[in-house]
PDB file of C-alpha atoms in Angstrom:
ATOM      1  CA  MET A1268      14.445   8.769 -24.093  1.00 73.00           C
ATOM      2  CA  LYS A1269      15.685  12.084 -22.764  1.00 91.00           C
ATOM      3  CA  PRO A1270      13.641  14.260 -20.380  1.00 96.00           C
ATOM      4  CA  ALA A1271      12.627  17.775 -21.244  1.00 97.00           C
ATOM      5  CA  PRO A1272      14.796  20.499 -19.677  1.00 97.00           C
ATOM      6  CA  PHE A1273      14.191  21.100 -15.969  1.00 98.00           C
ATOM      7  CA  ARG A1274      15.738  22.929 -13.018  1.00 98.00           C
ATOM      8  CA  TYR A1275      17.153  20.723 -10.265  1.00 98.00           C
ATOM      9  CA  HIS A1276      17.172  21.365  -6.517  1.00 98.00           C
ATOM     10  CA  ALA A1277      18.584  19.095  -3.781  1.00 98.00           C
ATOM     11  CA  PRO A1278      17.421  20.470  -0.406  1.00 98.00           C
ATOM     12  CA  THR A1279      18.831  19.081   2.814  1.00 98.00           C
ATOM     13  CA  THR A1280      15.929  19.941   5.147  1.00 98.00           C
ATOM     14  CA  LEU A1281      12.189  19.380   5.036  1.00 98.00           C
ATOM     15  CA  ALA A1282      11.511  23.100   5.453  1.00 98.00           C
ATOM     16  CA  GLU A1283      13.661  23.878   2.421  1.00 98.00           C
ATOM     17  CA  ALA A1284      11.941  21.225   0.320  1.00 98.00           C
ATOM     18  CA  LEU A1285       8.469  22.474   1.246  1.00 98.00           C
ATOM     19  CA  ALA A1286       9.464  26.084   0.540  1.00 98.00           C
ATOM     20  CA  LEU A1287      10.652  25.097  -2.938  1.00 98.00           C
ATOM     21  CA  LYS A1288       7.324  23.314  -3.601  1.00 98.00           C
ATOM     22  CA  ALA A1289       5.355  26.292  -2.349  1.00 98.00           C
ATOM     23  CA  GLY A1290       7.308  28.546  -4.668  1.00 98.00           C
ATOM     24  CA  HIS A1291       6.930  26.397  -7.801  1.00 98.00           C
ATOM     25  CA  GLY A1292       3.587  24.635  -7.175  1.00 97.00           C
ATOM     26  CA  GLU A1293       2.361  22.366  -9.958  1.00 96.00           C
ATOM     27  CA  GLU A1294       5.499  23.031 -12.035  1.00 98.00           C
ATOM     28  CA  ALA A1295       7.614  21.126  -9.489  1.00 98.00           C
ATOM     29  CA  ARG A1296       7.773  17.397  -8.705  1.00 98.00           C
ATOM     30  CA  PHE A1297       9.371  15.695  -5.729  1.00 98.00           C
ATOM     31  CA  LEU A1298      11.913  12.949  -6.511  1.00 98.00           C
ATOM     32  CA  ALA A1299      12.258  10.089  -4.003  1.00 98.00           C
ATOM     33  CA  GLY A1300      12.967   6.719  -5.607  1.00 97.00           C
ATOM     34  CA  GLY A1301      12.132   7.894  -9.112  1.00 96.00           C
ATOM     35  CA  GLN A1302      11.049   4.457 -10.350  1.00 95.00           C
ATOM     36  CA  SER A1303       7.857   5.842 -11.903  1.00 95.00           C
ATOM     37  CA  LEU A1304       8.717   9.535 -12.360  1.00 96.00           C
ATOM     38  CA  ILE A1305      12.032   9.186 -14.195  1.00 96.00           C
ATOM     39  CA  PRO A1306      10.711   6.787 -16.875  1.00 95.00           C
ATOM     40  CA  ALA A1307       7.721   9.103 -17.363  1.00 96.00           C
ATOM     41  CA  MET A1308      10.117  12.036 -17.772  1.00 96.00           C
ATOM     42  CA  ASN A1309      12.305  10.111 -20.189  1.00 96.00           C
ATOM     43  CA  PHE A1310       9.283   9.433 -22.357  1.00 95.00           C
ATOM     44  CA  ARG A1311       8.171  13.053 -21.826  1.00 95.00           C
ATOM     45  CA  VAL A1312       4.837  11.916 -20.455  1.00 95.00           C
ATOM     46  CA  ALA A1313       5.789  14.004 -17.424  1.00 96.00           C
ATOM     47  CA  GLN A1314       7.597  17.313 -18.008  1.00 97.00           C
ATOM     48  CA  PRO A1315       8.094  19.080 -14.679  1.00 98.00           C
ATOM     49  CA  ALA A1316       9.860  22.411 -14.930  1.00 98.00           C
ATOM     50  CA  VAL A1317      11.470  21.834 -11.526  1.00 98.00           C
ATOM     51  CA  LEU A1318      12.718  18.639  -9.867  1.00 98.00           C
ATOM     52  CA  ILE A1319      13.088  18.652  -6.063  1.00 98.00           C
ATOM     53  CA  ASP A1320      15.349  15.754  -5.049  1.00 98.00           C
ATOM     54  CA  LEU A1321      14.468  14.610  -1.507  1.00 98.00           C
ATOM     55  CA  ASN A1322      17.277  12.097  -1.113  1.00 98.00           C
ATOM     56  CA  ARG A1323      19.408  14.402   1.056  1.00 98.00           C
ATOM     57  CA  VAL A1324      16.578  15.123   3.527  1.00 98.00           C
ATOM     58  CA  ALA A1325      17.619  12.579   6.128  1.00 97.00           C
ATOM     59  CA  GLU A1326      14.591  13.098   8.389  1.00 97.00           C
ATOM     60  CA  LEU A1327      12.317  11.571   5.720  1.00 98.00           C
ATOM     61  CA  ASP A1328      14.136   8.220   5.802  1.00 97.00           C
ATOM     62  CA  ARG A1329      12.234   6.804   8.742  1.00 97.00           C
ATOM     63  CA  LEU A1330      10.669   3.448   9.642  1.00 98.00           C
ATOM     64  CA  ALA A1331       9.475   3.017  13.228  1.00 96.00           C
ATOM     65  CA  VAL A1332       6.606   1.926  15.441  1.00 94.00           C
ATOM     66  CA  ASP A1333       5.176   4.408  17.932  1.00 93.00           C
ATOM     67  CA  GLU A1334       3.875   3.706  21.401  1.00 92.00           C
ATOM     68  CA  ALA A1335       0.395   2.813  20.060  1.00 94.00           C
ATOM     69  CA  GLY A1336       1.860   0.125  17.796  1.00 95.00           C
ATOM     70  CA  THR A1337       1.326   2.184  14.637  1.00 97.00           C
ATOM     71  CA  LEU A1338       3.860   1.650  11.869  1.00 98.00           C
ATOM     72  CA  ARG A1339       5.204   5.004  10.630  1.00 98.00           C
ATOM     73  CA  VAL A1340       6.762   4.921   7.174  1.00 98.00           C
ATOM     74  CA  GLY A1341       8.623   8.013   6.096  1.00 98.00           C
ATOM     75  CA  ALA A1342       8.618   9.427   2.583  1.00 98.00           C
ATOM     76  CA  LEU A1343      12.111   8.093   1.796  1.00 98.00           C
ATOM     77  CA  CYS A1344      11.664   4.586   3.260  1.00 98.00           C
ATOM     78  CA  ARG A1345      12.645   2.175   0.488  1.00 98.00           C
ATOM     79  CA  TYR A1346      10.588  -0.894  -0.424  1.00 97.00           C
ATOM     80  CA  ARG A1347      13.582  -3.114   0.264  1.00 97.00           C
ATOM     81  CA  ARG A1348      13.763  -1.927   3.860  1.00 97.00           C
ATOM     82  CA  LEU A1349      10.062  -2.622   4.362  1.00 97.00           C
ATOM     83  CA  GLU A1350      10.418  -6.014   2.710  1.00 97.00           C
ATOM     84  CA  ARG A1351      13.339  -7.166   4.824  1.00 96.00           C
ATOM     85  CA  ASP A1352      12.553  -5.676   8.231  1.00 97.00           C
ATOM     86  CA  PRO A1353      11.784  -8.589  10.595  1.00 94.00           C
ATOM     87  CA  ALA A1354       9.551  -6.448  12.831  1.00 93.00           C
ATOM     88  CA  VAL A1355       7.430  -5.371   9.852  1.00 97.00           C
ATOM     89  CA  ALA A1356       7.110  -9.035   8.811  1.00 96.00           C
ATOM     90  CA  ALA A1357       6.013 -10.010  12.335  1.00 95.00           C
ATOM     91  CA  ARG A1358       3.480  -7.194  12.819  1.00 96.00           C
ATOM     92  CA  PHE A1359       2.293  -6.619   9.213  1.00 98.00           C
ATOM     93  CA  PRO A1360       3.105  -9.824   7.301  1.00 98.00           C
ATOM     94  CA  ILE A1361       0.942  -8.711   4.356  1.00 98.00           C
ATOM     95  CA  ILE A1362       3.547  -6.048   3.542  1.00 98.00           C
ATOM     96  CA  PRO A1363       6.485  -8.338   2.634  1.00 97.00           C
ATOM     97  CA  GLU A1364       4.004 -10.798   1.092  1.00 98.00           C
ATOM     98  CA  ALA A1365       2.725  -8.115  -1.298  1.00 98.00           C
ATOM     99  CA  LEU A1366       6.155  -6.516  -1.888  1.00 97.00           C
ATOM    100  CA  ALA A1367       7.486  -9.824  -3.159  1.00 96.00           C
ATOM    101  CA  GLU A1368       5.088  -9.323  -6.110  1.00 96.00           C
ATOM    102  CA  VAL A1369       6.207  -5.772  -6.843  1.00 96.00           C
ATOM    103  CA  ALA A1370       8.374  -5.482  -9.988  1.00 95.00           C
ATOM    104  CA  HIS A1371      11.948  -6.714  -9.431  1.00 94.00           C
ATOM    105  CA  PRO A1372      14.635  -6.387  -6.703  1.00 95.00           C
ATOM    106  CA  GLN A1373      16.346  -3.499  -8.538  1.00 95.00           C
ATOM    107  CA  ILE A1374      13.085  -1.529  -8.466  1.00 96.00           C
ATOM    108  CA  ARG A1375      12.378  -2.329  -4.858  1.00 96.00           C
ATOM    109  CA  THR A1376      15.859  -1.244  -3.814  1.00 97.00           C
ATOM    110  CA  ARG A1377      15.167   2.335  -4.922  1.00 97.00           C
ATOM    111  CA  GLY A1378      11.377   2.656  -4.931  1.00 98.00           C
ATOM    112  CA  THR A1379       9.486   4.114  -1.977  1.00 98.00           C
ATOM    113  CA  LEU A1380       6.024   3.427  -0.601  1.00 98.00           C
ATOM    114  CA  ALA A1381       5.207   7.141  -0.473  1.00 98.00           C
ATOM    115  CA  GLY A1382       6.239   7.663  -4.065  1.00 98.00           C
ATOM    116  CA  ASN A1383       4.167   4.704  -5.166  1.00 98.00           C
ATOM    117  CA  LEU A1384       1.078   5.988  -3.413  1.00 98.00           C
ATOM    118  CA  CYS A1385       1.528   9.468  -4.930  1.00 98.00           C
ATOM    119  CA  HIS A1386       1.898   7.933  -8.401  1.00 97.00           C
ATOM    120  CA  ALA A1387      -1.539   6.326  -7.814  1.00 97.00           C
ATOM    121  CA  ASP A1388      -1.401   3.637 -10.458  1.00 97.00           C
ATOM    122  CA  PRO A1389      -4.570   1.598  -9.840  1.00 96.00           C
ATOM    123  CA  ALA A1390      -2.783  -1.565 -10.979  1.00 96.00           C
ATOM    124  CA  SER A1391      -0.117  -1.236  -8.268  1.00 97.00           C
ATOM    125  CA  GLU A1392      -0.191  -3.581  -5.289  1.00 97.00           C
ATOM    126  CA  MET A1393       0.647  -1.297  -2.359  1.00 98.00           C
ATOM    127  CA  PRO A1394      -2.282   1.170  -2.580  1.00 98.00           C
ATOM    128  CA  ALA A1395      -4.623  -1.813  -2.128  1.00 98.00           C
ATOM    129  CA  VAL A1396      -2.545  -3.090   0.798  1.00 98.00           C
ATOM    130  CA  VAL A1397      -2.609   0.342   2.498  1.00 98.00           C
ATOM    131  CA  LEU A1398      -6.389   0.477   2.014  1.00 98.00           C
ATOM    132  CA  ALA A1399      -6.837  -2.987   3.533  1.00 98.00           C
ATOM    133  CA  LEU A1400      -4.674  -1.951   6.535  1.00 98.00           C
ATOM    134  CA  GLU A1401      -6.746   1.244   6.976  1.00 98.00           C
ATOM    135  CA  GLY A1402      -3.726   3.470   6.541  1.00 98.00           C
ATOM    136  CA  ARG A1403      -3.716   7.189   7.179  1.00 98.00           C
ATOM    137  CA  LEU A1404      -1.573   9.622   5.158  1.00 98.00           C
ATOM    138  CA  HIS A1405       0.203  12.638   6.645  1.00 98.00           C
ATOM    139  CA  LEU A1406       0.339  15.509   4.149  1.00 98.00           C
ATOM    140  CA  ARG A1407       2.400  18.642   4.790  1.00 98.00           C
ATOM    141  CA  SER A1408       3.064  21.938   3.062  1.00 98.00           C
ATOM    142  CA  ALA A1409       4.875  25.097   4.063  1.00 98.00           C
ATOM    143  CA  ALA A1410       1.457  26.443   5.154  1.00 97.00           C
ATOM    144  CA  GLY A1411       0.340  23.534   7.370  1.00 98.00           C
ATOM    145  CA  GLU A1412      -0.483  19.859   7.538  1.00 98.00           C
ATOM    146  CA  ARG A1413      -3.433  17.469   7.407  1.00 98.00           C
ATOM    147  CA  TRP A1414      -4.246  13.775   7.652  1.00 98.00           C
ATOM    148  CA  LEU A1415      -6.292  11.785   5.154  1.00 98.00           C
ATOM    149  CA  ASP A1416      -7.643   8.258   5.261  1.00 98.00           C
ATOM    150  CA  ALA A1417      -6.156   6.234   2.391  1.00 98.00           C
ATOM    151  CA  GLN A1418      -9.583   5.749   0.878  1.00 97.00           C
ATOM    152  CA  ASP A1419      -9.898   9.518   0.510  1.00 98.00           C
ATOM    153  CA  PHE A1420      -6.467   9.962  -1.058  1.00 98.00           C
ATOM    154  CA  PHE A1421      -7.010   8.174  -4.393  1.00 98.00           C
ATOM    155  CA  LEU A1422      -9.326  10.159  -6.680  1.00 98.00           C
ATOM    156  CA  GLY A1423      -8.648   8.540 -10.071  1.00 97.00           C
ATOM    157  CA  ALA A1424      -5.984   6.881 -12.169  1.00 97.00           C
ATOM    158  CA  LEU A1425      -2.683   8.695 -11.485  1.00 96.00           C
ATOM    159  CA  TYR A1426      -4.689  11.351  -9.588  1.00 97.00           C
ATOM    160  CA  THR A1427      -4.693  11.991  -5.834  1.00 98.00           C
ATOM    161  CA  ALA A1428      -5.927  14.525  -3.286  1.00 98.00           C
ATOM    162  CA  LEU A1429      -2.445  16.040  -2.945  1.00 98.00           C
ATOM    163  CA  ARG A1430      -2.518  19.820  -3.311  1.00 98.00           C
ATOM    164  CA  PRO A1431       0.078  21.528  -5.521  1.00 97.00           C
ATOM    165  CA  ASP A1432       2.198  22.602  -2.534  1.00 98.00           C
ATOM    166  CA  GLU A1433       1.956  19.395  -0.476  1.00 98.00           C
ATOM    167  CA  MET A1434       4.210  16.436   0.209  1.00 98.00           C
ATOM    168  CA  LEU A1435       3.171  12.991   1.435  1.00 98.00           C
ATOM    169  CA  LEU A1436       5.315  13.077   4.590  1.00 98.00           C
ATOM    170  CA  GLU A1437       4.543   9.655   6.009  1.00 98.00           C
ATOM    171  CA  ILE A1438       2.140   6.719   6.003  1.00 98.00           C
ATOM    172  CA  ALA A1439       0.673   5.511   9.331  1.00 98.00           C
ATOM    173  CA  LEU A1440      -0.586   1.908   9.543  1.00 98.00           C
ATOM    174  CA  PRO A1441      -2.434   1.036  12.775  1.00 98.00           C
ATOM    175  CA  ALA A1442      -1.535  -2.148  14.640  1.00 98.00           C
ATOM    176  CA  LEU A1443      -3.537  -5.214  13.708  1.00 98.00           C
ATOM    177  CA  PRO A1444      -5.846  -6.480  16.483  1.00 97.00           C
ATOM    178  CA  ALA A1445      -5.341  -9.798  18.179  1.00 97.00           C
ATOM    179  CA  ARG A1446      -6.624 -12.885  16.342  1.00 98.00           C
ATOM    180  CA  SER A1447      -5.970 -11.256  12.946  1.00 98.00           C
ATOM    181  CA  GLY A1448      -4.706 -12.847   9.740  1.00 98.00           C
ATOM    182  CA  THR A1449      -3.756 -11.276   6.435  1.00 98.00           C
ATOM    183  CA  ALA A1450      -3.170 -12.367   2.876  1.00 98.00           C
ATOM    184  CA  PHE A1451      -2.229 -10.825  -0.484  1.00 98.00           C
ATOM    185  CA  LEU A1452      -2.722 -12.757  -3.715  1.00 98.00           C
ATOM    186  CA  GLU A1453      -2.437 -11.665  -7.334  1.00 97.00           C
ATOM    187  CA  LEU A1454      -2.250 -13.114 -10.817  1.00 96.00           C
ATOM    188  CA  ALA A1455       0.181 -11.587 -13.320  1.00 95.00           C
ATOM    189  CA  ARG A1456       1.183 -12.749 -16.767  1.00 92.00           C
ATOM    190  CA  ARG A1457       4.825 -12.871 -15.727  1.00 91.00           C
ATOM    191  CA  ARG A1458       6.555 -12.345 -12.411  1.00 88.00           C
ATOM    192  CA  GLY A1459       7.238  -8.634 -12.033  1.00 88.00           C
ATOM    193  CA  ASP A1460       4.428  -7.595 -14.400  1.00 92.00           C
ATOM    194  CA  TYR A1461       1.495  -5.564 -13.134  1.00 90.00           C
ATOM    195  CA  ALA A1462      -1.200  -7.823 -11.726  1.00 94.00           C
ATOM    196  CA  MET A1463      -4.199  -8.601 -13.927  1.00 96.00           C
ATOM    197  CA  MET A1464      -5.986  -8.603 -10.560  1.00 97.00           C
ATOM    198  CA  GLY A1465      -4.845  -8.588  -6.947  1.00 98.00           C
ATOM    199  CA  VAL A1466      -6.616  -8.869  -3.602  1.00 98.00           C
ATOM    200  CA  ALA A1467      -5.505  -7.861  -0.095  1.00 98.00           C
ATOM    201  CA  ALA A1468      -7.473  -9.357   2.815  1.00 98.00           C
ATOM    202  CA  VAL A1469      -7.438  -8.758   6.570  1.00 98.00           C
ATOM    203  CA  VAL A1470      -9.616 -10.906   8.826  1.00 98.00           C
ATOM    204  CA  THR A1471     -10.015 -10.516  12.604  1.00 98.00           C
ATOM    205  CA  LEU A1472     -11.815 -13.229  14.599  1.00 98.00           C
ATOM    206  CA  ARG A1473     -13.797 -12.952  17.806  1.00 98.00           C
ATOM    207  CA  ALA A1474     -13.090 -15.163  20.828  1.00 97.00           C
ATOM    208  CA  ASP A1475     -15.942 -17.459  19.688  1.00 96.00           C
ATOM    209  CA  GLY A1476     -14.407 -17.932  16.264  1.00 96.00           C
ATOM    210  CA  ARG A1477     -16.800 -15.725  14.326  1.00 97.00           C
ATOM    211  CA  VAL A1478     -15.559 -12.837  12.232  1.00 98.00           C
ATOM    212  CA  GLU A1479     -15.215  -9.626  14.208  1.00 98.00           C
ATOM    213  CA  ARG A1480     -14.348  -7.592  11.117  1.00 98.00           C
ATOM    214  CA  ALA A1481     -12.757  -7.953   7.709  1.00 98.00           C
ATOM    215  CA  ARG A1482     -11.115  -5.652   5.146  1.00 98.00           C
ATOM    216  CA  LEU A1483     -10.784  -6.365   1.456  1.00 98.00           C
ATOM    217  CA  ALA A1484      -9.113  -4.252  -1.233  1.00 98.00           C
ATOM    218  CA  CYS A1485      -8.311  -4.930  -4.875  1.00 98.00           C
ATOM    219  CA  CYS A1486      -5.763  -3.582  -7.338  1.00 98.00           C
ATOM    220  CA  ASN A1487      -6.396  -3.201 -11.069  1.00 97.00           C
ATOM    221  CA  ALA A1488     -10.119  -3.255 -10.289  1.00 98.00           C
ATOM    222  CA  GLY A1489     -10.998   0.220 -11.599  1.00 97.00           C
ATOM    223  CA  ASP A1490      -9.649   3.755 -11.737  1.00 97.00           C
ATOM    224  CA  THR A1491      -8.563   3.598  -8.108  1.00 98.00           C
ATOM    225  CA  PRO A1492      -7.707   0.800  -5.664  1.00 98.00           C
ATOM    226  CA  LEU A1493     -11.039  -0.634  -4.596  1.00 98.00           C
ATOM    227  CA  ALA A1494     -12.094  -1.199  -0.988  1.00 98.00           C
ATOM    228  CA  ALA A1495     -14.738  -3.931  -1.171  1.00 98.00           C
ATOM    229  CA  ALA A1496     -16.759  -2.629   1.785  1.00 98.00           C
ATOM    230  CA  GLU A1497     -19.947  -4.553   1.071  1.00 98.00           C
ATOM    231  CA  ALA A1498     -18.133  -7.895   0.964  1.00 98.00           C
ATOM    232  CA  ALA A1499     -16.254  -7.079   4.190  1.00 98.00           C
ATOM    233  CA  ALA A1500     -19.470  -6.047   5.932  1.00 98.00           C
ATOM    234  CA  ALA A1501     -21.175  -9.271   4.895  1.00 98.00           C
ATOM    235  CA  LEU A1502     -18.579 -11.269   6.866  1.00 98.00           C
ATOM    236  CA  ALA A1503     -18.913  -9.309  10.113  1.00 98.00           C
ATOM    237  CA  GLY A1504     -20.434 -11.559  12.767  1.00 98.00           C
ATOM    238  CA  ALA A1505     -20.557 -14.538  10.459  1.00 97.00           C
ATOM    239  CA  ARG A1506     -18.967 -17.923  11.041  1.00 96.00           C
ATOM    240  CA  PRO A1507     -16.204 -18.000   8.429  1.00 96.00           C
ATOM    241  CA  ASP A1508     -17.193 -21.210   6.739  1.00 95.00           C
ATOM    242  CA  ALA A1509     -16.765 -21.969   3.055  1.00 95.00           C
ATOM    243  CA  ALA A1510     -20.232 -20.701   2.175  1.00 96.00           C
ATOM    244  CA  ALA A1511     -19.799 -17.318   3.900  1.00 97.00           C
ATOM    245  CA  ILE A1512     -16.442 -16.746   2.255  1.00 97.00           C
ATOM    246  CA  ARG A1513     -17.788 -17.790  -1.151  1.00 97.00           C
ATOM    247  CA  ASP A1514     -20.680 -15.339  -0.812  1.00 98.00           C
ATOM    248  CA  ALA A1515     -18.310 -12.530   0.174  1.00 98.00           C
ATOM    249  CA  ALA A1516     -16.108 -13.306  -2.830  1.00 98.00           C
ATOM    250  CA  ALA A1517     -19.161 -13.090  -5.082  1.00 98.00           C
ATOM    251  CA  LEU A1518     -19.757  -9.557  -3.742  1.00 98.00           C
ATOM    252  CA  VAL A1519     -16.165  -8.647  -4.607  1.00 98.00           C
ATOM    253  CA  ARG A1520     -16.655  -9.986  -8.113  1.00 98.00           C
ATOM    254  CA  GLY A1521     -19.691  -7.775  -8.514  1.00 98.00           C
ATOM    255  CA  ALA A1522     -17.986  -4.661  -7.107  1.00 98.00           C
ATOM    256  CA  VAL A1523     -14.860  -4.502  -9.277  1.00 98.00           C
ATOM    257  CA  GLN A1524     -14.830  -2.607 -12.574  1.00 97.00           C
ATOM    258  CA  PRO A1525     -11.619  -3.661 -14.358  1.00 97.00           C
ATOM    259  CA  ALA A1526     -10.916  -1.770 -17.554  1.00 94.00           C
ATOM    260  CA  GLY A1527      -9.491  -4.843 -19.270  1.00 92.00           C
ATOM    261  CA  ASN A1528      -6.474  -5.008 -21.575  1.00 89.00           C
ATOM    262  CA  LEU A1529      -4.787  -7.246 -24.137  1.00 88.00           C
ATOM    263  CA  HIS A1530      -4.204  -9.965 -21.559  1.00 88.00           C
ATOM    264  CA  ALA A1531      -7.395  -9.842 -19.504  1.00 92.00           C
ATOM    265  CA  SER A1532     -10.869  -8.780 -20.578  1.00 96.00           C
ATOM    266  CA  PRO A1533     -13.132  -7.062 -18.049  1.00 97.00           C
ATOM    267  CA  ALA A1534     -15.108 -10.295 -17.653  1.00 97.00           C
ATOM    268  CA  TYR A1535     -11.940 -12.262 -16.942  1.00 97.00           C
ATOM    269  CA  GLY A1536     -10.812  -9.573 -14.486  1.00 97.00           C
ATOM    270  CA  ARG A1537     -14.089  -9.943 -12.601  1.00 98.00           C
ATOM    271  CA  HIS A1538     -13.673 -13.705 -12.559  1.00 98.00           C
ATOM    272  CA  LEU A1539     -10.147 -13.340 -11.177  1.00 97.00           C
ATOM    273  CA  ALA A1540     -11.416 -10.960  -8.483  1.00 98.00           C
ATOM    274  CA  GLY A1541     -13.875 -13.561  -7.248  1.00 98.00           C
ATOM    275  CA  VAL A1542     -11.369 -16.414  -7.290  1.00 97.00           C
ATOM    276  CA  LEU A1543      -8.591 -14.450  -5.649  1.00 98.00           C
ATOM    277  CA  ALA A1544     -10.915 -12.922  -3.042  1.00 98.00           C
ATOM    278  CA  GLU A1545     -12.127 -16.364  -1.993  1.00 97.00           C
ATOM    279  CA  ARG A1546      -8.568 -17.697  -1.751  1.00 97.00           C
ATOM    280  CA  ALA A1547      -7.272 -14.652   0.075  1.00 98.00           C
ATOM    281  CA  LEU A1548     -10.130 -14.758   2.581  1.00 98.00           C
ATOM    282  CA  ARG A1549      -9.597 -18.445   3.226  1.00 97.00           C
ATOM    283  CA  LEU A1550      -5.896 -17.914   3.732  1.00 97.00           C
ATOM    284  CA  ALA A1551      -6.304 -14.853   5.971  1.00 98.00           C
ATOM    285  CA  THR A1552      -8.958 -16.646   8.038  1.00 97.00           C
ATOM    286  CA  ALA A1553      -6.806 -19.738   8.480  1.00 96.00           C
ATOM    287  CA  ARG A1554      -3.893 -17.554   9.560  1.00 97.00           C
ATOM    288  CA  ALA A1555      -6.153 -15.679  12.007  1.00 97.00           C
ATOM    289  CA  ALA A1556      -7.328 -18.998  13.442  1.00 96.00           C
ATOM    290  CA  ALA A1557      -3.740 -20.190  13.826  1.00 96.00           C
ATOM    291  CA  ALA A1558      -2.726 -16.931  15.531  1.00 96.00           C
ATOM    292  CA  ALA A1559      -5.649 -17.318  17.970  1.00 96.00           C
ATOM    293  CA  GLY A1560      -4.866 -20.943  18.691  1.00 95.00           C
ATOM    294  CA  PHE A1561      -8.124 -22.172  17.164  1.00 94.00           C
ATOM    295  CA  PRO A1562      -8.301 -25.442  15.279  1.00 90.00           C
ATOM    296  CA  PRO A1563      -7.796 -24.968  11.553  1.00 86.00           C
ATOM    297  CA  PRO A1564     -11.005 -24.599   9.522  1.00 84.00           C
ATOM    298  CA  ASP A1565     -12.194 -27.785   7.823  1.00 75.00           C
ATOM    299  CA  TRP A1566     -11.541 -26.295   4.405  1.00 68.00           C
ATOM    300  CA  ALA A1567      -8.028 -24.995   5.242  1.00 60.00           C
ATOM    301  CA  ALA A1568      -6.106 -28.216   4.725  1.00 48.00           C
ATOM    302  CA  PRO A1569      -5.827 -28.026   0.893  1.00 48.00           C
ATOM    303  CA  LEU A1570      -4.578 -24.414   1.001  1.00 48.00           C
ATOM    304  CA  PRO A1571      -0.811 -23.870   1.115  1.00 46.00           C
ATOM    305  CA  GLY A1572       0.716 -21.311   3.435  1.00 45.00           C
ATOM    306  CA  THR A1573      -1.741 -21.592   6.338  1.00 42.00           C
ATOM    307  CA  ALA A1574       0.955 -21.799   8.992  1.00 46.00           C
ATOM    308  CA  PRO A1575       0.709 -18.975  11.532  1.00 43.00           C
ATOM    309  CA  HIS A1576       2.679 -15.817  10.900  1.00 45.00           C
ATOM    310  CA  PRO A1577       5.852 -15.450  12.969  1.00 42.00           C
ATOM    311  CA  ALA A1578       5.140 -14.309  16.488  1.00 38.00           C
ATOM    312  CA  ALA A1579       5.343 -10.559  16.888  1.00 38.00           C
ATOM    313  CA  ALA A1580       8.724  -9.741  18.376  1.00 38.00           C
ATOM    314  CA  PRO A1581       9.263  -6.588  20.408  1.00 37.00           C
ATOM    315  CA  PHE A1582       9.976  -3.644  18.105  1.00 37.00           C
ATOM    316  CA  PRO A1583      11.916  -1.003  20.004  1.00 38.00           C
ATOM    317  CA  VAL A1584      10.746   2.521  19.341  1.00 39.00           C
ATOM    318  CA  THR A1585      13.830   4.007  17.712  1.00 40.00           C
ATOM    319  CA  SER A1586      14.660   6.857  15.378  1.00 43.00           C
ATOM    320  CA  LEU A1587      11.541   8.755  16.410  1.00 44.00           C
ATOM    321  CA  PRO A1588      11.933  12.553  16.493  1.00 46.00           C
ATOM    322  CA  ALA A1589      10.992  14.115  19.816  1.00 43.00           C
ATOM    323  CA  ALA A1590       8.131  16.067  18.248  1.00 49.00           C
ATOM    324  CA  LEU A1591       6.543  13.244  16.289  1.00 54.00           C
ATOM    325  CA  PRO A1592       2.815  14.108  16.182  1.00 62.00           C
ATOM    326  CA  GLU A1593       0.171  11.637  17.152  1.00 70.00           C
ATOM    327  CA  VAL A1594      -1.980  10.138  14.403  1.00 69.00           C
ATOM    328  CA  PRO A1595      -5.377  11.806  14.738  1.00 71.00           C
ATOM    329  CA  ALA A1596      -8.352   9.549  15.392  1.00 65.00           C
TER     330      ALA A1596
END
């Protein structure tokens, strides 16, 4: 339970941190919350020669909304801050809903969204949520910067598109359109355990009540978080009745490829994906209808939690550096 020897650096600026990473490359790891990295080091599963502690780089601890309504989450923003921020809950209610399922309060107090995405555990909740919200990731190195769609970031279990000299600087989540509803549901053996299966759903309705677009993503559904694109496409333009949602859920069930484990066989994982997708889509659709002022769907009454999300309160644009770049289209 002791890590292998390593050299420790605690930079105070982003430029210093990136220079250290450029100099040490794959031998170095960034430390933010450390809730995945430190246990891996203690078990010697991870043995970085150099540890670059980011906790003194104040400019990375950022949570703000820009003029376009995009939520910008810095590399040091803690889960607890995201979970408790009233403006995040109003604009992106799926975030606190999913974070309530992540581990335990002690973990969420230290853990960061950026660190979780870089760890790329396919059973983790937040990569699926970021996929469903169509997040974009801002990567930076001493040599330059680039943006990636979340779906292009995850390449395999514990494997991402980060280059050896890069840092995940921030996550950008675009504003949800009007008449949108979201939901995150999972089933775990015990509260705080990894989900046997989890589903994130976003549904946007047209003015006539039909589905304008939908997004579905699953965790623990394969080697990476899975965006169920075929199921989402099947709902576009459809009236979101029970049959349409049931058919979309069947497509999710067919798309997932859970590895299975002691507690859930692959077949059971696929079954869970279908059940949770149907429930998440029903809940997200009912919430979208409530947000739009439409009558609740006929099938919504038996479902708990179909009250509208809190109205979006103004979120003042604060703590934004003067040179904050725009999120590329």
